[in-house]
């Protein structure tokens, strides 16, 4: 792996799979992590063949607190030049009624595992003064999210955490970028049980478009990128709007009626 390896979580489909393709095209070896072993192995094999890079799958469930350390140990001997924390999922429902066990898994995947993996790989990057980290947040990070409160809050954490660490590593040879997509055509909505969401009645982007924007921003060393001009304008407005009004608007979007 002459250029080093790209470790990508949630790589078996959607934005993660598209980012894997871009990294392979860029000449990086691939270490793909996700729960779905067969699909992950097929993707690793096809990208290795198509781009002449080394690629392998690491089957890991990031809702398991031991998974980040296991992934880290599984990369011993590799130079992880790129870390892409893409894994994440959402839940819908009034907070008083949603299942705590599912929410605990959401926190573990969306927040704790992302931070843990960053904690594990960042010191090595700083030691060799080379490396890139891409954390996938969401435009949900900018607004309160009634009916999906835990998901929106988790992405707000990812945005704030990423901006802070990006500042800490400035000038070190290591960069940290946070990608904030809006509604994206992936399996996310099916997994979250929200295929009837009003969010899907508006415009959305493809996983390929979002991945390309995130990859370019990461390679350019940008701290933050919001995918899509429409989303950028909406989030600029959100920064100025009253939070109560944003909560009311977001509730309508997260609703099915």
PDB file of N, CA, C and O in Angstrom, residues 26 62 89 93 110 112 137 139 156 177 233 237:
ATOM      1  N   UNK A  26      -8.006   6.870  -5.964  1.00  0.00           N
ATOM      2  CA  UNK A  26      -6.877   7.702  -5.593  1.00  0.00           C
ATOM      3  C   UNK A  26      -5.623   6.917  -5.260  1.00  0.00           C
ATOM      4  O   UNK A  26      -4.591   7.517  -4.917  1.00  0.00           O
ATOM      5  N   UNK A  62     -20.189  -1.676  15.254  1.00  0.00           N
ATOM      6  CA  UNK A  62     -19.773  -0.534  16.067  1.00  0.00           C
ATOM      7  C   UNK A  62     -20.734  -0.206  17.200  1.00  0.00           C
ATOM      8  O   UNK A  62     -20.461   0.696  17.989  1.00  0.00           O
ATOM      9  N   UNK A  89     -26.666   5.627  12.174  1.00  0.00           N
ATOM     10  CA  UNK A  89     -28.059   5.312  11.856  1.00  0.00           C
ATOM     11  C   UNK A  89     -28.977   6.228  12.647  1.00  0.00           C
ATOM     12  O   UNK A  89     -28.546   6.929  13.567  1.00  0.00           O
ATOM     13  N   UNK A  93     -39.366   8.874  16.352  1.00  0.00           N
ATOM     14  CA  UNK A  93     -40.424   8.719  17.336  1.00  0.00           C
ATOM     15  C   UNK A  93     -40.273   9.730  18.449  1.00  0.00           C
ATOM     16  O   UNK A  93     -39.178  10.249  18.678  1.00  0.00           O
ATOM     17  N   UNK A 110     -22.973   6.319  16.539  1.00  0.00           N
ATOM     18  CA  UNK A 110     -22.859   7.662  15.956  1.00  0.00           C
ATOM     19  C   UNK A 110     -21.857   8.547  16.682  1.00  0.00           C
ATOM     20  O   UNK A 110     -21.263   9.441  16.064  1.00  0.00           O
ATOM     21  N   UNK A 112     -19.860   7.515  20.228  1.00  0.00           N
ATOM     22  CA  UNK A 112     -18.760   6.943  20.995  1.00  0.00           C
ATOM     23  C   UNK A 112     -17.734   6.234  20.117  1.00  0.00           C
ATOM     24  O   UNK A 112     -16.518   6.425  20.271  1.00  0.00           O
ATOM     25  N   UNK A 137     -21.147  13.849   9.405  1.00  0.00           N
ATOM     26  CA  UNK A 137     -22.221  14.353  10.259  1.00  0.00           C
ATOM     27  C   UNK A 137     -23.481  14.471   9.402  1.00  0.00           C
ATOM     28  O   UNK A 137     -23.838  13.527   8.697  1.00  0.00           O
ATOM     29  N   UNK A 139     -26.657  17.711   7.915  1.00  0.00           N
ATOM     30  CA  UNK A 139     -27.262  19.024   8.126  1.00  0.00           C
ATOM     31  C   UNK A 139     -28.149  19.004   9.370  1.00  0.00           C
ATOM     32  O   UNK A 139     -28.476  20.060   9.919  1.00  0.00           O
ATOM     33  N   UNK A 156     -25.041  16.780  15.912  1.00  0.00           N
ATOM     34  CA  UNK A 156     -24.553  18.053  16.458  1.00  0.00           C
ATOM     35  C   UNK A 156     -23.259  17.825  17.227  1.00  0.00           C
ATOM     36  O   UNK A 156     -22.317  18.630  17.153  1.00  0.00           O
ATOM     37  N   UNK A 177     -11.806  16.777   8.628  1.00  0.00           N
ATOM     38  CA  UNK A 177     -12.903  17.372   7.869  1.00  0.00           C
ATOM     39  C   UNK A 177     -14.216  16.766   8.336  1.00  0.00           C
ATOM     40  O   UNK A 177     -14.291  15.559   8.572  1.00  0.00           O
ATOM     41  N   UNK A 233     -27.176  27.046   1.566  1.00  0.00           N
ATOM     42  CA  UNK A 233     -27.981  28.242   1.786  1.00  0.00           C
ATOM     43  C   UNK A 233     -28.973  28.043   2.934  1.00  0.00           C
ATOM     44  O   UNK A 233     -29.185  28.940   3.758  1.00  0.00           O
ATOM     45  N   UNK A 237     -29.144  30.109   6.633  1.00  0.00           N
ATOM     46  CA  UNK A 237     -30.358  30.687   7.201  1.00  0.00           C
ATOM     47  C   UNK A 237     -30.670  30.128   8.575  1.00  0.00           C
ATOM     48  O   UNK A 237     -31.122  30.853   9.473  1.00  0.00           O
TER      49      UNK A 237
END
